[in-house]
Amino acid sequence: MLEKIRHYHKAGDDIVFTMDTHTQDYLDTQEGRKLPVPHCIKGTAGFELTGELAPYASVVFEKPAFGSLTLAEYASGGEYDQIELIGLCTDICVISNALLLKSYLDR
């Protein structure tokens, strides 16, 4: 993942991060009741980007749910021929953002 980011950065391409963002009451949320594993709690080390990724994080969207409407709105304002998504949880967060982007960019 880091090599891809470095490649895109060197090429001058946009690099945008989304961050799964939860609060201390995560276990009381709809997601927390279905996936009772506290993770990405804002203000904890598990929420922060790693030191290797942080220098590339000039555009970051926090997302309290699987997909980021803010990311889709941001992308719809750009001139993109293609968008590559890279992530850790491809069957949930990555696919959710892919579907949102497809919907927003097909307008």
Coordinates of N, CA, C and O in Angstrom, one line a residue, residues 16-17 31 35 39 43 45 77-78 82 85 87 96 99:
V16 N -6.3 10.7 -1.0 CA -7.3 11.0 -0.1 C -7.4 9.9 0.9 O -7.5 8.7 0.5
F17 N -7.5 10.2 2.2 CA -7.7 9.1 3.2 C -9.0 9.3 3.8 O -9.5 10.4 4.0
E31 N -23.7 -0.3 14.6 CA -22.5 -1.1 14.2 C -21.9 -1.8 15.4 O -21.6 -3.0 15.3
L35 N -21.1 -5.6 15.6 CA -19.7 -5.9 15.5 C -19.1 -5.4 16.8 O -18.5 -4.3 16.9
H39 N -13.0 -0.4 18.0 CA -11.9 -0.1 17.1 C -12.0 1.3 16.6 O -13.1 1.9 16.6
G43 N -9.1 9.6 19.3 CA -8.3 9.9 20.4 C -7.4 8.8 21.0 O -6.6 9.0 21.9
A45 N -4.6 5.4 20.1 CA -3.6 5.1 19.1 C -4.2 4.3 17.9 O -3.7 4.4 16.8
G77 N -16.6 16.8 -7.2 CA -16.1 18.1 -7.6 C -14.8 18.1 -8.4 O -14.4 19.1 -8.8
G78 N -14.3 16.9 -8.6 CA -13.0 16.8 -9.3 C -13.2 16.3 -10.7 O -14.3 16.0 -11.2
Q82 N -10.3 8.0 -13.4 CA -10.4 6.8 -12.6 C -10.0 7.1 -11.2 O -9.3 8.0 -10.9
L85 N -9.2 2.6 -5.1 CA -9.4 2.6 -3.7 C -8.4 1.5 -3.1 O -8.3 0.4 -3.7
G87 N -7.5 -0.3 0.7 CA -7.9 -0.3 2.1 C -7.7 -1.6 2.8 O -7.2 -2.6 2.2
S96 N -18.2 -0.2 0.3 CA -19.2 0.9 0.5 C -18.8 2.2 -0.1 O -19.6 2.9 -0.7
L99 N -19.1 2.0 -4.0 CA -20.5 2.2 -4.4 C -21.0 3.6 -4.3 O -21.7 4.1 -5.2

